[in-house]
Each structure stands twice: as structure tokens, then as C-alpha cells.
PDB file of C-alpha atoms in Angstrom:
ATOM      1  CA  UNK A 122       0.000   0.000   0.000  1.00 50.00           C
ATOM      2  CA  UNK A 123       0.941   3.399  -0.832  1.00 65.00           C
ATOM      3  CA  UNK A 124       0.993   6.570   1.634  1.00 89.00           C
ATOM      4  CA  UNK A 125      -1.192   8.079  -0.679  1.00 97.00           C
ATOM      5  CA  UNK A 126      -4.440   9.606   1.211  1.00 97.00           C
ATOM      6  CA  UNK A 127      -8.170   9.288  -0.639  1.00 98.00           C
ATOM      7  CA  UNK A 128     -10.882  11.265   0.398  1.00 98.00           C
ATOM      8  CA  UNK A 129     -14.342  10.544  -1.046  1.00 98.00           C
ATOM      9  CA  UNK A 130     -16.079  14.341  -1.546  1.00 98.00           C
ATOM     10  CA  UNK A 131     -19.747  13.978  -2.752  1.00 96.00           C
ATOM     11  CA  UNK A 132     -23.144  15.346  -2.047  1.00 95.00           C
ATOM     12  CA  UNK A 133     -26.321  13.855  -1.991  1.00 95.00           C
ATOM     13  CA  UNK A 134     -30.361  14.305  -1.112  1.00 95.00           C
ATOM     14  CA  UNK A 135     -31.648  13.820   1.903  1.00 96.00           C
ATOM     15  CA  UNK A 136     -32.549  10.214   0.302  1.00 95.00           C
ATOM     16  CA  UNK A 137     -29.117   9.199  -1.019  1.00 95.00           C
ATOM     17  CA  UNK A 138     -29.245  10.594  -4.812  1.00 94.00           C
ATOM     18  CA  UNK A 139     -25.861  12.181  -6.069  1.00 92.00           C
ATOM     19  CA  UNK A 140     -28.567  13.255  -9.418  1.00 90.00           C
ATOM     20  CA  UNK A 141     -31.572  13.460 -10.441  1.00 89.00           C
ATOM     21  CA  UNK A 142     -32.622  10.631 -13.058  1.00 86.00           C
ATOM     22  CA  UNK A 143     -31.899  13.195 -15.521  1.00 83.00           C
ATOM     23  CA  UNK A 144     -28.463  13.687 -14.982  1.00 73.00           C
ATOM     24  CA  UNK A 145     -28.730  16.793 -17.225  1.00 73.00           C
ATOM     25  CA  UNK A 146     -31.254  18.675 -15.269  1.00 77.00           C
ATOM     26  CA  UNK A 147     -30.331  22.082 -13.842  1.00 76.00           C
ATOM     27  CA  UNK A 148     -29.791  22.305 -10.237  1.00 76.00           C
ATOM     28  CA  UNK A 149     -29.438  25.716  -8.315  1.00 76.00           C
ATOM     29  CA  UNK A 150     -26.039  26.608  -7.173  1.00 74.00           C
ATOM     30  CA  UNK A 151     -25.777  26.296  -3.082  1.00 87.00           C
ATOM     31  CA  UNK A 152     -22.856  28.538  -2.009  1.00 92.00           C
ATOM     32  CA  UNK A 153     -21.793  26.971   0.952  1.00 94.00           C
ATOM     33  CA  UNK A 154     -21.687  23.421  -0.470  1.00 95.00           C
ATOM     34  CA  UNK A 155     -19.409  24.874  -3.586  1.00 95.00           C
ATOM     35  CA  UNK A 156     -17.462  26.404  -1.107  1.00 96.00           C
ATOM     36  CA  UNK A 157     -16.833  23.100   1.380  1.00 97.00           C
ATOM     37  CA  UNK A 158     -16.317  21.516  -2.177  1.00 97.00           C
ATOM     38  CA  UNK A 159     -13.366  23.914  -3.106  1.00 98.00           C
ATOM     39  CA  UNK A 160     -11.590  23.730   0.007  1.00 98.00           C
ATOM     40  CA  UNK A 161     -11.507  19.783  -0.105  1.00 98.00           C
ATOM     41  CA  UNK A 162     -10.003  20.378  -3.973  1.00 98.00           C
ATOM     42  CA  UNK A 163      -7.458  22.958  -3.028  1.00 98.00           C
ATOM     43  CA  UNK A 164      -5.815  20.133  -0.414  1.00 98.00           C
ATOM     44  CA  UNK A 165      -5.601  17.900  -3.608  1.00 98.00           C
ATOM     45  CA  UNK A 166      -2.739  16.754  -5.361  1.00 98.00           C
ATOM     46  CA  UNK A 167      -4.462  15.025  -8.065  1.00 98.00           C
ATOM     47  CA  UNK A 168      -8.410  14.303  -8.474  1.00 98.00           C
ATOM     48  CA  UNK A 169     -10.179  11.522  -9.701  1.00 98.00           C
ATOM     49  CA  UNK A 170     -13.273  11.628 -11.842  1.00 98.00           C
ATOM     50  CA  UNK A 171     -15.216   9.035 -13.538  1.00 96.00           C
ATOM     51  CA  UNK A 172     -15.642   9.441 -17.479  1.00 96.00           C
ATOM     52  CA  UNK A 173     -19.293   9.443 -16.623  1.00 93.00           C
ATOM     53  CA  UNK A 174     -19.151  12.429 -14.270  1.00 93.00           C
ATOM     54  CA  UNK A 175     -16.993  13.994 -16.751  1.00 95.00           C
ATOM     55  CA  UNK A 176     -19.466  13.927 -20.006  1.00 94.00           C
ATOM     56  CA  UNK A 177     -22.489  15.025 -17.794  1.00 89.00           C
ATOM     57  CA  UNK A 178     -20.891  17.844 -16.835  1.00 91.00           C
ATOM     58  CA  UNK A 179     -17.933  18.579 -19.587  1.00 95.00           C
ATOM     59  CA  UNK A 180     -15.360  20.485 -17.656  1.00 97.00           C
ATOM     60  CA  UNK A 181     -13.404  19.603 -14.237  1.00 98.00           C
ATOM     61  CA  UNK A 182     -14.087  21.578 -10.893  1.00 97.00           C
ATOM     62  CA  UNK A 183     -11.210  24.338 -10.649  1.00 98.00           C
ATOM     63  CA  UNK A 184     -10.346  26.494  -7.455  1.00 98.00           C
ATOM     64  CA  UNK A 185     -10.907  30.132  -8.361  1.00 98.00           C
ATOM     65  CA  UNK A 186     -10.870  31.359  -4.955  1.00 98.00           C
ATOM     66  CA  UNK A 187      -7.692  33.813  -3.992  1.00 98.00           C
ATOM     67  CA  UNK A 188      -7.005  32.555  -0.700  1.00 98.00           C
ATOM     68  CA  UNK A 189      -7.157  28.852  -1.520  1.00 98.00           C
ATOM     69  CA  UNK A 190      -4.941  29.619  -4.863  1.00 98.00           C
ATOM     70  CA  UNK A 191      -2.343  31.512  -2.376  1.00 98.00           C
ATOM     71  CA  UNK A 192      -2.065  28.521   0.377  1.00 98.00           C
ATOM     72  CA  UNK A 193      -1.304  26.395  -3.026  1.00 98.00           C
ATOM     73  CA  UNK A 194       1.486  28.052  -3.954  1.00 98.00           C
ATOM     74  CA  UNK A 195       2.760  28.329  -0.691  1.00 98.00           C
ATOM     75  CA  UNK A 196       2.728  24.403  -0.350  1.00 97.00           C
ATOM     76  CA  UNK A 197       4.527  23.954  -3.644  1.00 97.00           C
ATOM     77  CA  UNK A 198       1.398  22.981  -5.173  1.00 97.00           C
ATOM     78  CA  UNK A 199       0.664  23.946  -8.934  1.00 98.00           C
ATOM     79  CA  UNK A 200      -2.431  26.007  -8.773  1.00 98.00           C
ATOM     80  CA  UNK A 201      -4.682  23.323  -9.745  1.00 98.00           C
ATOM     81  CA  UNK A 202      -5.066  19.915  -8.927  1.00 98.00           C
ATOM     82  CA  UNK A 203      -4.439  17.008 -11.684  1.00 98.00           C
ATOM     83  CA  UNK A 204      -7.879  15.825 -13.055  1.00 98.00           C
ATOM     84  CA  UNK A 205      -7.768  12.111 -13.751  1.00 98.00           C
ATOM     85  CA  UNK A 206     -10.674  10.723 -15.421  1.00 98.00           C
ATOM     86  CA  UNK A 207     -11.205   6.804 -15.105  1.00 98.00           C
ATOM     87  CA  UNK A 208     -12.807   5.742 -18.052  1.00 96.00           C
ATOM     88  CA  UNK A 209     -12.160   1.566 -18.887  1.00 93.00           C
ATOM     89  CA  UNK A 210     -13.841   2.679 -22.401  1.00 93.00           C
ATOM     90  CA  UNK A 211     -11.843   5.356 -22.951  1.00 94.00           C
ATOM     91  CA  UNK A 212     -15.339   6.629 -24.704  1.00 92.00           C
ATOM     92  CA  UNK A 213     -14.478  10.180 -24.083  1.00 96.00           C
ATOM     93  CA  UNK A 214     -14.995  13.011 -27.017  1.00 96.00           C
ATOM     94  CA  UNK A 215     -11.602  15.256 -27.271  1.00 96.00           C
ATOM     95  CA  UNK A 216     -14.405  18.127 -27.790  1.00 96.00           C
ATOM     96  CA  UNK A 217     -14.967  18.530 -24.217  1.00 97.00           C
ATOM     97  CA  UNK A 218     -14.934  21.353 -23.072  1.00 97.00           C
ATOM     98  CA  UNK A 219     -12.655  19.543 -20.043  1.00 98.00           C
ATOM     99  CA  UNK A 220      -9.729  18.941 -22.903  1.00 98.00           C
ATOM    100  CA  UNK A 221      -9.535  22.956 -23.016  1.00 97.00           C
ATOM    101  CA  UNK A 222      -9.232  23.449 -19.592  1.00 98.00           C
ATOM    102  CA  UNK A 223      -5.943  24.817 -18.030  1.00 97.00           C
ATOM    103  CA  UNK A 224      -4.953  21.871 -15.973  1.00 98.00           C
ATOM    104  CA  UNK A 225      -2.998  19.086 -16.003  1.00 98.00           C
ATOM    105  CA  UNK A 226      -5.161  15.880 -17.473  1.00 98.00           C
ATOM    106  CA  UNK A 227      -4.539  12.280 -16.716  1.00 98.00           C
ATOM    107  CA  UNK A 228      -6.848   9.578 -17.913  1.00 98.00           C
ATOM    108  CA  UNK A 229      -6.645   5.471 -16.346  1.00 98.00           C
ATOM    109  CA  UNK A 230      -8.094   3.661 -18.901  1.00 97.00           C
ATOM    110  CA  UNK A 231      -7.387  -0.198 -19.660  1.00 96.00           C
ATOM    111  CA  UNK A 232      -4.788  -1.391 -22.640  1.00 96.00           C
ATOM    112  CA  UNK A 233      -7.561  -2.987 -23.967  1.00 96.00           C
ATOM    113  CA  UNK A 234      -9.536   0.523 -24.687  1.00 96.00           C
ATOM    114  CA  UNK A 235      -6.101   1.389 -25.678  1.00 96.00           C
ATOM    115  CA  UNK A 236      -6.071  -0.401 -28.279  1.00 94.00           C
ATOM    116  CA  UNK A 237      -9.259  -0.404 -29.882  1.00 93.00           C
ATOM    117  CA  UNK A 238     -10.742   3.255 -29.422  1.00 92.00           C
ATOM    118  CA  UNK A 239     -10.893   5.366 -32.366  1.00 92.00           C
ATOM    119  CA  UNK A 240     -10.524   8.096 -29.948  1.00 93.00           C
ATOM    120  CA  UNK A 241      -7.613   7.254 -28.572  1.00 95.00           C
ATOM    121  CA  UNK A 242      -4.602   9.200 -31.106  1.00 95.00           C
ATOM    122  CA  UNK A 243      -6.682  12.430 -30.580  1.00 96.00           C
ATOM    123  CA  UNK A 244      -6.474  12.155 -26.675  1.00 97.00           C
ATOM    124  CA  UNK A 245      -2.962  11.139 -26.567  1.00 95.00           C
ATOM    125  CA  UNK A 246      -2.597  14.829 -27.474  1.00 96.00           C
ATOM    126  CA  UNK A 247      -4.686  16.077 -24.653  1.00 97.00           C
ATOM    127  CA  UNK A 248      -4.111  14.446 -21.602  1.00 98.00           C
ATOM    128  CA  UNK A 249      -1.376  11.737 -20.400  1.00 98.00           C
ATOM    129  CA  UNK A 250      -3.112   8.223 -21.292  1.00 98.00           C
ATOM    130  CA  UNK A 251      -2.055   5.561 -18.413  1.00 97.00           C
ATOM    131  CA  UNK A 252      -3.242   1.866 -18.889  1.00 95.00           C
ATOM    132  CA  UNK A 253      -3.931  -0.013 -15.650  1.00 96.00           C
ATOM    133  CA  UNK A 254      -4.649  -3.430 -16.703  1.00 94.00           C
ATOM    134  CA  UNK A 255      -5.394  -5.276 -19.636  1.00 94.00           C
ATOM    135  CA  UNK A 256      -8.965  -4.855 -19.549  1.00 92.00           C
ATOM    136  CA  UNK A 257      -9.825  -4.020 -15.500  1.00 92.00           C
ATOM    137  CA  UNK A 258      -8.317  -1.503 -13.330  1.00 95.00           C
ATOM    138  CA  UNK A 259      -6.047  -2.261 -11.390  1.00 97.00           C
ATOM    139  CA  UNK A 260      -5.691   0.028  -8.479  1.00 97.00           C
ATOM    140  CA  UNK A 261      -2.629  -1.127  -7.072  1.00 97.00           C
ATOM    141  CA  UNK A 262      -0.882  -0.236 -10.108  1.00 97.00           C
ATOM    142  CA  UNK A 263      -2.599   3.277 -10.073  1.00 97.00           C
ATOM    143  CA  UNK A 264      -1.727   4.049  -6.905  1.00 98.00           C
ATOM    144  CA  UNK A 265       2.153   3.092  -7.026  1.00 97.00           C
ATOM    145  CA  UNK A 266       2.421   5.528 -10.385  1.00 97.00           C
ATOM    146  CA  UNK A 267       0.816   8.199  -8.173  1.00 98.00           C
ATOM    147  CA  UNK A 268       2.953   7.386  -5.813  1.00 97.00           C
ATOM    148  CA  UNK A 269       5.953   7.334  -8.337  1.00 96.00           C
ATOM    149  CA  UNK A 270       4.906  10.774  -9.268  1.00 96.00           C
ATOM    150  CA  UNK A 271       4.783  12.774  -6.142  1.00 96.00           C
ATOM    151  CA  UNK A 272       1.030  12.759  -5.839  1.00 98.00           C
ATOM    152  CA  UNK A 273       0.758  12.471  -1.654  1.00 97.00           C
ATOM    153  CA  UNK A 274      -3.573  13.751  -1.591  1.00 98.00           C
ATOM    154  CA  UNK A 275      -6.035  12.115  -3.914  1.00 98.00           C
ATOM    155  CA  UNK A 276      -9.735  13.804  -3.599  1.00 98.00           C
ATOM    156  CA  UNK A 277     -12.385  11.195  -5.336  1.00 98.00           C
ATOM    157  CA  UNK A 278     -15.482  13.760  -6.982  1.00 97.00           C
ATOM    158  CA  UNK A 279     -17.664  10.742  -7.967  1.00 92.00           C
ATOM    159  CA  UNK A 280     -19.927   9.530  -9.878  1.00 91.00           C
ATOM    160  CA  UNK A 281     -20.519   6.023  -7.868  1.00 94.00           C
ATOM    161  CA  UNK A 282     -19.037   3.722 -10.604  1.00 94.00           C
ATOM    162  CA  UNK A 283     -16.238   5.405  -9.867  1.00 97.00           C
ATOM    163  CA  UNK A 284     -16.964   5.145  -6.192  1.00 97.00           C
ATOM    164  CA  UNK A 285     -17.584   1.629  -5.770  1.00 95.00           C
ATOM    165  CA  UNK A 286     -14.238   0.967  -7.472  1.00 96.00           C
ATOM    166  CA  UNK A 287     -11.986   2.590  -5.010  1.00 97.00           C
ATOM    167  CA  UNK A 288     -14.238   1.024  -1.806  1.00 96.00           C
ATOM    168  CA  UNK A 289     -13.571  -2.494  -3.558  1.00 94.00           C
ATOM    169  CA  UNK A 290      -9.835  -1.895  -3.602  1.00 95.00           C
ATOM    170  CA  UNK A 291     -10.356  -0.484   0.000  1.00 95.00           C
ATOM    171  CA  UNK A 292      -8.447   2.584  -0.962  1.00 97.00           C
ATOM    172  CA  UNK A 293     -10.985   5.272   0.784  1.00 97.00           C
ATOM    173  CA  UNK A 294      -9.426   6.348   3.980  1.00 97.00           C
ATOM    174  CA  UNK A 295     -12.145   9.269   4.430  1.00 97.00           C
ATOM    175  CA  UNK A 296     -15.334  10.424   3.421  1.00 98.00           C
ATOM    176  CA  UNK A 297     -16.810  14.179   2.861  1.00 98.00           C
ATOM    177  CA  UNK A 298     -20.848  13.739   2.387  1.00 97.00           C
ATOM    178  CA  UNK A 299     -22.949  16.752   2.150  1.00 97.00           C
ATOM    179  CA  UNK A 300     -26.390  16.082   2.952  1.00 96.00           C
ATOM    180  CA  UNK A 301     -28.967  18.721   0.683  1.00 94.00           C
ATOM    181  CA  UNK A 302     -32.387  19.082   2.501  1.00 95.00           C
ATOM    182  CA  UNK A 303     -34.073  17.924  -0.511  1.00 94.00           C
ATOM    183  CA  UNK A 304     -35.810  14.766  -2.063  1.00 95.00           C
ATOM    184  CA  UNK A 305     -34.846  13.218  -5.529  1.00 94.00           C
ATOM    185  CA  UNK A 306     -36.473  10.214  -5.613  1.00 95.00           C
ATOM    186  CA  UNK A 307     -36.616   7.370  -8.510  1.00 92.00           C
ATOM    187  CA  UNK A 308     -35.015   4.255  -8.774  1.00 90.00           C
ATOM    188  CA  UNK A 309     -32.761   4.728 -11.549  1.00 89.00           C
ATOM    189  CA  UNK A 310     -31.298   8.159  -9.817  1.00 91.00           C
ATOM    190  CA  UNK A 311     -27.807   7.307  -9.098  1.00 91.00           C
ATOM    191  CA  UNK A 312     -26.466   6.698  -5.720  1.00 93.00           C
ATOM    192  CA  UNK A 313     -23.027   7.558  -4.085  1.00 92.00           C
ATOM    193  CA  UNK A 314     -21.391   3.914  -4.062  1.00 94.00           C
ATOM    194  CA  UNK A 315     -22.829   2.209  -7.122  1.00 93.00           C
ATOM    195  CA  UNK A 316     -21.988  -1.461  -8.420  1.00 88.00           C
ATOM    196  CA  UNK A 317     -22.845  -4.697  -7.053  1.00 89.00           C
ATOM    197  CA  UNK A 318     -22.879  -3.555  -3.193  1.00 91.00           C
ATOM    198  CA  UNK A 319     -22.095  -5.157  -0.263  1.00 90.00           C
ATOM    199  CA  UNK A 320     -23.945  -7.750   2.394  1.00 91.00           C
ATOM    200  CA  UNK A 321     -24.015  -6.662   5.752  1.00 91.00           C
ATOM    201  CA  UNK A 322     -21.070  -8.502   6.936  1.00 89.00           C
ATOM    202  CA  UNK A 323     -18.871  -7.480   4.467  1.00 88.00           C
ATOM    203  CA  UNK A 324     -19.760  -4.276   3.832  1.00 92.00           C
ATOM    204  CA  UNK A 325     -17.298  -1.028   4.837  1.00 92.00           C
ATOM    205  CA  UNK A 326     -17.863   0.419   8.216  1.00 95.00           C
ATOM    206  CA  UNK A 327     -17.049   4.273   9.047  1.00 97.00           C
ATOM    207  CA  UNK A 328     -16.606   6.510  12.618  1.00 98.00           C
ATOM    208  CA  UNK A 329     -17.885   9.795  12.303  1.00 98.00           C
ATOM    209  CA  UNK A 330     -15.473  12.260  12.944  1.00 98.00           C
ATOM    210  CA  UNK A 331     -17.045  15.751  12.350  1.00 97.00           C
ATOM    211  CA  UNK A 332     -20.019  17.187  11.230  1.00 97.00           C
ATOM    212  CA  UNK A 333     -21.174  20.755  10.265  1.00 97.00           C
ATOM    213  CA  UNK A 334     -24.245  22.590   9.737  1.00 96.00           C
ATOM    214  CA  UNK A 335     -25.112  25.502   7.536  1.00 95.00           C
ATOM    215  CA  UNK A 336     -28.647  26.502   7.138  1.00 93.00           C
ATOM    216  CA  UNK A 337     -30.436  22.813   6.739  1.00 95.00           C
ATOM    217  CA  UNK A 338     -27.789  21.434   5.085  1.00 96.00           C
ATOM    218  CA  UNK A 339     -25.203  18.923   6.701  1.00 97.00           C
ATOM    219  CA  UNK A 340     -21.650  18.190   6.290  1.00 98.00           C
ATOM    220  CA  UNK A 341     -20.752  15.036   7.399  1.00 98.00           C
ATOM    221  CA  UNK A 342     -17.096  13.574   7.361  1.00 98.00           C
ATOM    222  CA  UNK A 343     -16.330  10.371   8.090  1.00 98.00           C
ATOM    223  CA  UNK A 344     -13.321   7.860   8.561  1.00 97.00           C
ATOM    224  CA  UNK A 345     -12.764   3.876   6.685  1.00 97.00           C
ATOM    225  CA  UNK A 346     -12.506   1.749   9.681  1.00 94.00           C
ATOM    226  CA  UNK A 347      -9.953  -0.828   7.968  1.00 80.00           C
TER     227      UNK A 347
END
């Protein structure tokens, strides 16, 4: 294992939906949740975003505020985070708005996609391509090259493919949920931690460690008990 800290930032309705069912539909801006949400990226070395996440939403979050930019700079930090997007398709269009975006772009893909996506010469001149397993992801591997390249604070954004993934390879070591006072409902409205889930016995426990409240919303952060 790696030295490498992961902390899961995400926000959700009061009944567990990260989205509506259409992931499309406009959602008022909340202040103090884009706030919490840019302090959590400014500690960041690198951030990981599913390919999903990423073509819902076509650009990366970026830290704009002054203060946050400052205490970067300070650390040695460049004054954005890496965006990795982890896409085993490596379905993404180099027309994103995301590929125009001045930051530093990884994407973990698998050598299969590699090999056989016809988008695959265009992105090579966009972003740093990094296989991680023939045609699964092997997180192991993607955490020694972060580790090989100085990255020492990974911040997860979601969605809860992406999720799942890094709670099966029980690299979470903390969690950042913000809780909006507000009901999405419908069963196909995805969920924090998607994939095949977890029985009771098995599944990951956490201690609460800190919680906030602004207005009716909550901000609840949580540690892996490993």
C-alpha cells in the first residue's frame, strides 16, 4: 500500500441521490456546499473523476478562490489539482470542453480501450493516457504511479461507478458527504457507491469524525474503519 491519502467528496439528497434521473437537469447553485467543495479540492494533489461524471458535466471543478490559490502556492502545489478521469472505455470526445481546460489531465483507462478506441490518437494529445490493466483496473498499479509521481492527496469527486471501485480496492481512507435538505427520488437516480454492493457482513464500516451545519444542510465527514 501506498501513503497516498483518498478522500471521497460527494453530495447527496436527503434520500441518497448524487442526481436526479436526468443527470442533465439544472440544479441551483448552493454557495456553501461549492465552497466546502473547493476547500476539499485545493488540499488535492491530483483528483479523480469518472468518465461518466466527466461527459455530464464537460469540464473539471477548478479552485478560483484567492485565498485557496495563495495557500497552493505556498505548499509547492501547482495552482490546480491534476484531473484524472477513469474511463475503462476510454469513450471520451476530445471536444470537451474539459480537454480545453488549463490543468494538467490524466486519464486510467485499460490497454484494452487502448487499443481499440478510435478516440484514442486524438487524446494522446490532450491528456497523459495511463493503462492499468489489460482490460480491469487495477488500483494497485494506479496508486504506485501516483505514488511514483509525487502525488501524496487524492480527492475522489464521484460519480458512484467510480466510487464503488476505489471502496472495492479499500483505498478510501475518508469520506466528505454533504447532505442537501431535498428529495430526488426514482429508482434509476444514481447513488453515491454504485456497483454490485455489499452484504451486511462485508460491507465497509465508518466513525464519524465531524459534522457541520449551515442553514439545513449537513456536512458530514467520516473515517474507513480498515
Amino acid at each position: 500500500m501506498t501513503a497516498i491519502q483518498t478522500t471521497v467528496v460527494l453530495a447527496m439528497t436527503a434520500d441518497g441521490k448524487i442526481s436526479a434521473v436526468d443527470l442533465r437537469a439544472p440544479r441551483d447553485s448552493d454557495p456553501a456546499d461549492k465552497a466546502h467543495l473547493e476547500y476539499q479540492v485545493s488540499l488535492a494533489d491530483l483528483i479523480l473523476v469518472g468518465a461518466g461524471t466527466i461527459r455530464s458535466e464537460e469540464t473539471t471543478f477548478t479552485i478560483s478562490n484567492p485565498e485557496l490559490l495563495a495557500a497552493r502556492q505556498v505548499r509547492g502545489q501547482p495552482p490546480q489539482p491534476i484531473t484524472c478521469v477513469v474511463s475503462r472505455s476510454l469513450e471520451l470526445s476530445p471536444a470537451l470542453p474539459f480537454f480545453q481546460q488549463d490543468v494538467e489531465r490524466w486519464i486510467f483507462t485499460t490497454r484494452t480501450a487502448l487499443e481499440r478506441s478510435s478516440q484514442t490518437t486524438a487524446l494522446h494529445k490532450v491528456a497523459n493516457l495511463i493503462d492499468l490493466g489489460d482490460t480491469d483496473l487495477d488500483w494497485d498499479r494506479g496508486y504506485t504511479i501516483m505514488a511514483e509521481r509525487g502525488i501524496r492527496k487524492v480527492v475522489a469527486l464521484g460519480g458512484g461507478s467510480l466510487t464503488a471501485s476505489l471502496v472495492q480496492a479499500g483505498r478510501i481512507d475518508d469520506w466528505w458527504l454533504t447532505i442537501w435538505p431535498v428529495i430526488y427520488g426514482g429508482q434509476d437516480a444514481p447513488t453515491p457507491v454504485e456497483g454490485e454492493g455489499f452484504v451486511p457482513r462485508a460491507a465497509p464500516h465508518l466513525q464519524l469524525i465531524e459534522t457541520r451545519q449551515v442553514g439545513s444542510e449537513l456536512f458530514l465527514h467520516y473515517r474507513t474503519i480498515k
